[in-house]
mmCIF file of C-alpha atoms in Angstrom:
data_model
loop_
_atom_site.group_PDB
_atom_site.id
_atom_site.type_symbol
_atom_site.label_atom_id
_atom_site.label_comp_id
_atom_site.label_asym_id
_atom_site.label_seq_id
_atom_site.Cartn_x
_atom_site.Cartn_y
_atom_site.Cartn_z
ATOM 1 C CA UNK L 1 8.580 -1.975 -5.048
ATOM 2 C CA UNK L 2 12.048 -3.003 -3.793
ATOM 3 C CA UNK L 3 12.249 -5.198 -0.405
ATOM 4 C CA UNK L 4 14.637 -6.633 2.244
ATOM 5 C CA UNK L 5 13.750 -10.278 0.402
ATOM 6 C CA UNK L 6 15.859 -9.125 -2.618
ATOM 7 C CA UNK L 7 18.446 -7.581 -0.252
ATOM 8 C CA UNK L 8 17.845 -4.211 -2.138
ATOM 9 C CA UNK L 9 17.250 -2.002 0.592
ATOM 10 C CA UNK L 10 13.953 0.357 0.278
ATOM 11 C CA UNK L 11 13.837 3.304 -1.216
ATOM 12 C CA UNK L 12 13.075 5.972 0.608
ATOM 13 C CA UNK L 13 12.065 9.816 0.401
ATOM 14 C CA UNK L 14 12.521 11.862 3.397
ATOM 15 C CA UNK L 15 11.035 15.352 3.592
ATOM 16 C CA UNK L 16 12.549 17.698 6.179
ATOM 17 C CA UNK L 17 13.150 21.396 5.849
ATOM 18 C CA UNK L 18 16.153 20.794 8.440
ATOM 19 C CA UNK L 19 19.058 20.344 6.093
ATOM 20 C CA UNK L 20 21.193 18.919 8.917
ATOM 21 C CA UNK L 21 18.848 16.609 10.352
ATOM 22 C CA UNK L 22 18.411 15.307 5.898
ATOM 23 C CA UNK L 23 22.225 14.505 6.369
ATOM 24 C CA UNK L 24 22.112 13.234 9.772
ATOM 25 C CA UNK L 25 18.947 10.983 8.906
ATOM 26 C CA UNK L 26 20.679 9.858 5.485
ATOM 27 C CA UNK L 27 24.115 9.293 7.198
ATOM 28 C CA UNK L 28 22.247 7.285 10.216
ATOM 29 C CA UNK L 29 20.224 5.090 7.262
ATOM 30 C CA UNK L 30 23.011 4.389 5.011
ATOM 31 C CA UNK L 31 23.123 0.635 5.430
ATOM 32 C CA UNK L 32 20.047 0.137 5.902
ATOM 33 C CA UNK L 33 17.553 2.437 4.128
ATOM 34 C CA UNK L 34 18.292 4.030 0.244
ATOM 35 C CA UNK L 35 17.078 7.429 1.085
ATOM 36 C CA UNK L 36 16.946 10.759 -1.195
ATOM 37 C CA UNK L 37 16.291 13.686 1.243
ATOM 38 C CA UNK L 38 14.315 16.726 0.065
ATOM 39 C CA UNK L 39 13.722 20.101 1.812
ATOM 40 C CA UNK L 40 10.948 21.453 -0.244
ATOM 41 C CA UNK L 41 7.603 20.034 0.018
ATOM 42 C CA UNK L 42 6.766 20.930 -3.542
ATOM 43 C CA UNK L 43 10.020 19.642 -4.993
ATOM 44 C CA UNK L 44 9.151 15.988 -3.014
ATOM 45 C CA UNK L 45 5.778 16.379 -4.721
ATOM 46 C CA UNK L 46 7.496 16.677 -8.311
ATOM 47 C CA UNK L 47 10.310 13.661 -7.150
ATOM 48 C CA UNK L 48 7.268 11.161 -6.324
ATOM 49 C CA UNK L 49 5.393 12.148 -9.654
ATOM 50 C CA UNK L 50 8.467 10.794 -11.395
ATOM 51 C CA UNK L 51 10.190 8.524 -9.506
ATOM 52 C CA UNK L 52 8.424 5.033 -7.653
ATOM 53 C CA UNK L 53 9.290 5.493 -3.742
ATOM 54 C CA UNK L 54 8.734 2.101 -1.158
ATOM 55 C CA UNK L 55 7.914 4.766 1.345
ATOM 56 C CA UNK L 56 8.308 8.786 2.224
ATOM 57 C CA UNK L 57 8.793 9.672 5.601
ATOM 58 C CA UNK L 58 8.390 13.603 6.032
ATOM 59 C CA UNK L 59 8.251 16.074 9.309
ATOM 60 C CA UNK L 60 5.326 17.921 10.112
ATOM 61 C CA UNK L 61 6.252 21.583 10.717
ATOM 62 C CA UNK L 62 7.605 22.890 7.301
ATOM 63 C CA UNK L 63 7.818 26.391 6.469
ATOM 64 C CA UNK L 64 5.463 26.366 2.653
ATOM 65 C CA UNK L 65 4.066 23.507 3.413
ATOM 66 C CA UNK L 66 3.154 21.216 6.484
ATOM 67 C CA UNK L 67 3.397 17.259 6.520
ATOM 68 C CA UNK L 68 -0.307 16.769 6.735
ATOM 69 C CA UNK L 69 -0.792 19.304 3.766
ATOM 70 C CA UNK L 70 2.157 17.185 1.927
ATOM 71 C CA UNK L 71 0.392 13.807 3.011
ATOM 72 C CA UNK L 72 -3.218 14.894 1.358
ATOM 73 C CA UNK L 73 -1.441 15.783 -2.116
ATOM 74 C CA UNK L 74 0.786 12.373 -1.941
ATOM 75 C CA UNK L 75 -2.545 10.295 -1.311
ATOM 76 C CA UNK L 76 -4.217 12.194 -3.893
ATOM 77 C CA UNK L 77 -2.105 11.400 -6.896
ATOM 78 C CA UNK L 78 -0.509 8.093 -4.918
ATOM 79 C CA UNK L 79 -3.130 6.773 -2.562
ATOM 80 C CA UNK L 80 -1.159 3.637 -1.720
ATOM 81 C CA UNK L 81 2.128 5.319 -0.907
ATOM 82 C CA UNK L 82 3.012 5.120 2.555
ATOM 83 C CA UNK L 83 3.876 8.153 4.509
ATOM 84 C CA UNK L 84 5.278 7.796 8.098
ATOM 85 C CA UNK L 85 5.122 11.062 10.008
ATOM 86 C CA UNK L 86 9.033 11.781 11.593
ATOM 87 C CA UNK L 87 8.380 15.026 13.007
ATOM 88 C CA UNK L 88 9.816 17.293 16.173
ATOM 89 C CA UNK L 89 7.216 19.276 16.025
ATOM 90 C CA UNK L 90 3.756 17.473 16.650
ATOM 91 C CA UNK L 91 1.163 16.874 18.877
ATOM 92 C CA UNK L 92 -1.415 13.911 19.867
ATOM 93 C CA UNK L 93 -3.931 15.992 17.594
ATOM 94 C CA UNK L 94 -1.617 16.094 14.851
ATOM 95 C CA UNK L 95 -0.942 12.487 15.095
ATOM 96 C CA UNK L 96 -4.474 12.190 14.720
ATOM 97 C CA UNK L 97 -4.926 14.021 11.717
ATOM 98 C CA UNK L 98 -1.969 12.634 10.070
ATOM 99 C CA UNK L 99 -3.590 8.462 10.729
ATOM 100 C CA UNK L 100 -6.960 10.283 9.233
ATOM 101 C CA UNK L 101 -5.558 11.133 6.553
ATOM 102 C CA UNK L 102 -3.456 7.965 5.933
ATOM 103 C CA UNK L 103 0.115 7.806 7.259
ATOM 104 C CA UNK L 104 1.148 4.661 8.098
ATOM 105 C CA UNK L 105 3.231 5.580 11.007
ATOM 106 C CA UNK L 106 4.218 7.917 13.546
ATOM 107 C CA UNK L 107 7.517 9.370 15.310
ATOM 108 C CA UNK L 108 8.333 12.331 17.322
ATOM 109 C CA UNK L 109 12.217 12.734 16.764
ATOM 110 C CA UNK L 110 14.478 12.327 20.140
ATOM 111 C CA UNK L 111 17.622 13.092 20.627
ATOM 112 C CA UNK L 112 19.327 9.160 20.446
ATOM 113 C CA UNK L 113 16.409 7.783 18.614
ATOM 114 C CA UNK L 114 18.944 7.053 15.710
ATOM 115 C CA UNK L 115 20.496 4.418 17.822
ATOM 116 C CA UNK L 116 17.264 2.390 18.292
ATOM 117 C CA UNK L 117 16.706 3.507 14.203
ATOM 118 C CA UNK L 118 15.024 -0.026 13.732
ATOM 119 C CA UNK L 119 11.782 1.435 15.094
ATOM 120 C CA UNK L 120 11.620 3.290 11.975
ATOM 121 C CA UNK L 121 13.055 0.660 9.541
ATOM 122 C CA UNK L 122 10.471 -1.975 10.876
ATOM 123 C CA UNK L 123 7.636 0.692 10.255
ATOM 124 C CA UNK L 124 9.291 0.875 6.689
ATOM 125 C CA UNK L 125 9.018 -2.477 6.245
ATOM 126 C CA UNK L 126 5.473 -3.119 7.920
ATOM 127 C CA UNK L 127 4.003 -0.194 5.390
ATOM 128 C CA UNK L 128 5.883 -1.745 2.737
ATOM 129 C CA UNK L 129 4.261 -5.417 3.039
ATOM 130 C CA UNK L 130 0.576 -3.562 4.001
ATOM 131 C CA UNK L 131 0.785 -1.644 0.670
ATOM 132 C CA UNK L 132 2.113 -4.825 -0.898
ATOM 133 C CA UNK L 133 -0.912 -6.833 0.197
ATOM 134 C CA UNK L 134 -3.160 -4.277 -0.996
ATOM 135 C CA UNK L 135 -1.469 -4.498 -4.299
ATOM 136 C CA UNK L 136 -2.019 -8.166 -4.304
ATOM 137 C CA UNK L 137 -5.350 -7.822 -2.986
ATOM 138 C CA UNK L 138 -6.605 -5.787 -5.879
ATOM 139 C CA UNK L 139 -4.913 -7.381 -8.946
ATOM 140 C CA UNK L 140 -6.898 -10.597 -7.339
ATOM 141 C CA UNK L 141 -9.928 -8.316 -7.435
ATOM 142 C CA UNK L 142 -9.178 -6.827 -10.499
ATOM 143 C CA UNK L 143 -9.000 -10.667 -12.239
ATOM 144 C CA UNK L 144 -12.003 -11.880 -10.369
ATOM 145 C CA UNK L 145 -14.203 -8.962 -12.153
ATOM 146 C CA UNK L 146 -12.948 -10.044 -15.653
ATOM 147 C CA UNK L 147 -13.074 -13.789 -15.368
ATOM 148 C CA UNK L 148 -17.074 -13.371 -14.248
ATOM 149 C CA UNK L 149 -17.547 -10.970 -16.738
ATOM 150 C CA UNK L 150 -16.048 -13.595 -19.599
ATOM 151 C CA UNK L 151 -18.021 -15.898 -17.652
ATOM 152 C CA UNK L 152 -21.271 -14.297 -18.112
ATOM 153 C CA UNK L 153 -20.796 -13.060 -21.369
ATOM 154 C CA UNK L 154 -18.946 -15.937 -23.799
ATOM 155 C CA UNK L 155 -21.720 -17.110 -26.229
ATOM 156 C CA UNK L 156 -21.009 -20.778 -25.478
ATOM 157 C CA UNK L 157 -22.844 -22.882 -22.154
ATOM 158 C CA UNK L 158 -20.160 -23.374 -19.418
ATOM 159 C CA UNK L 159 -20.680 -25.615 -16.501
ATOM 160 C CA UNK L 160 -18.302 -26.065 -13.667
ATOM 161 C CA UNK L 161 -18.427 -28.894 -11.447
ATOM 162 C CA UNK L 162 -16.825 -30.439 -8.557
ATOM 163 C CA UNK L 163 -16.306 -33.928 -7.372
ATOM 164 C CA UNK L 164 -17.349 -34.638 -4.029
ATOM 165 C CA UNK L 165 -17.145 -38.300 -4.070
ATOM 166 C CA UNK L 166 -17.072 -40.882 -6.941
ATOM 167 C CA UNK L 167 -20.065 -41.119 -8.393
ATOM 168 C CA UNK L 168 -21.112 -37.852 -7.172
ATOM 169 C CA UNK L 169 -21.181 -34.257 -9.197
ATOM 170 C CA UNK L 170 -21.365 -30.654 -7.313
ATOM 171 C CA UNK L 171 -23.030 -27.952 -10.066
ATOM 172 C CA UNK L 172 -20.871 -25.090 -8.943
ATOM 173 C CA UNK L 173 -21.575 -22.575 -11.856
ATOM 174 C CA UNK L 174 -23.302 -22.171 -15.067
ATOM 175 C CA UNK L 175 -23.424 -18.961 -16.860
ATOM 176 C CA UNK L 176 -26.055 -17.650 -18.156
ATOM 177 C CA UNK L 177 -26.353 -18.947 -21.844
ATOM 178 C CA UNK L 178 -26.415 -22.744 -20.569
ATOM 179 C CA UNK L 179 -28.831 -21.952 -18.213
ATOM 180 C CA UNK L 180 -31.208 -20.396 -21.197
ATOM 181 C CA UNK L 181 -30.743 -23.200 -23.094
ATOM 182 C CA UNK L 182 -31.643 -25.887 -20.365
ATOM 183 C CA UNK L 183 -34.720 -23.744 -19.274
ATOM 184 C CA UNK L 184 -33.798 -23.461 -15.636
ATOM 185 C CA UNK L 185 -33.083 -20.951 -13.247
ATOM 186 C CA UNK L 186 -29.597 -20.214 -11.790
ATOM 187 C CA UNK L 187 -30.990 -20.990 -8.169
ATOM 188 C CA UNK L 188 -32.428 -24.214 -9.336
ATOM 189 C CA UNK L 189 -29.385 -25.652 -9.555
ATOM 190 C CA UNK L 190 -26.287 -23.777 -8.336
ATOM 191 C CA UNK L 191 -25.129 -25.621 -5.563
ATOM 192 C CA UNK L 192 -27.396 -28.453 -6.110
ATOM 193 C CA UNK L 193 -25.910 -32.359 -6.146
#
């Protein structure tokens, strides 16, 4: 995932089937956003399967394919891929559908809105840290699950304790095999001074 930390600016795939507005939106970006533009639903769909993206932005009314349609098959193969909505063509109810489905943000395109274009960089960035966290938040997960599982499972008695004052031990955890061997239950003792 690239970020503004690393002053690598974040990649970006934008779906439109508006070849003007691709160049206008790419030309508007250029310092600030590295975007590929795409005009075919199904090609995007083929970019993101082999390319990583920090974030796709696509419209909403699209001749073989809508953005909500688009935003289903993205989640499906690349659940944690943000999509922000940039669309001339919505509605409240599409809005709707599109945050039920998953995108991360929402704009209805304006005529001027790419002078006050750090609406849609921020939302960049803000789906880029959420997705980020998530990330994070799952590798922690992830190493949580395998340390209790080696923890419950190595065939020699752990025990780990804590201080809390001097003379003074805190039985935080014993797996299993210690416990066996001492003859006491886990709620005997866990937690006990």
């Amino acid at each position: 995932m690239n970020g503004k930390g690393n002053n690598i600016k974040p990649k970006v795939l934008y779906v439109d089937d508006d070849p003007e507005m691709l160049e206008l939106f790419k030309l508007s970006f250029i310092d600030l956003l590295d975007t590929i533009c795409i005009d075919e639903p199904e090609e995007a769909l083929d970019l993101i399967g082999k390319e990583e993206f920090d974030t796709v932005l696509t419209d909403f009314d699209m001749p073989d394919m809508n953005g909500l349609k688009l935003l289903s098959e993205i989640k499906n193969t690349k659940p944690d891929l943000p999509v922000i909505f940039y669309t001339g063509q919505g509605s409240e109810e599409v809005a709707r559908e599109a945050f039920i489905r998953g995108a991360s943000d929402y704009f209805v395109k304006e005529p001027g809105e790419f002078f006050h274009k750090e609406k849609i960089v921020n939302s960049v960035n803000r789906a880029m840290e959420i997705t980020k966290e998530k990330r994070e938040r799952k590798r922690t997960e992830e190493a949580l699950q395998i340390y209790a599982t080696v923890f419950k499972t190595i065939p020699s008695g752990v025990t780990i304790y804590q201080y809390k004052e001097p003379d003074h031990l805190f039985l935080l955890n014993s797996n299993p095999i210690t416990l066996k061997h001492a003859g006491i239950e886990e709620e005997d003792v866990i937690g006990k001074e």
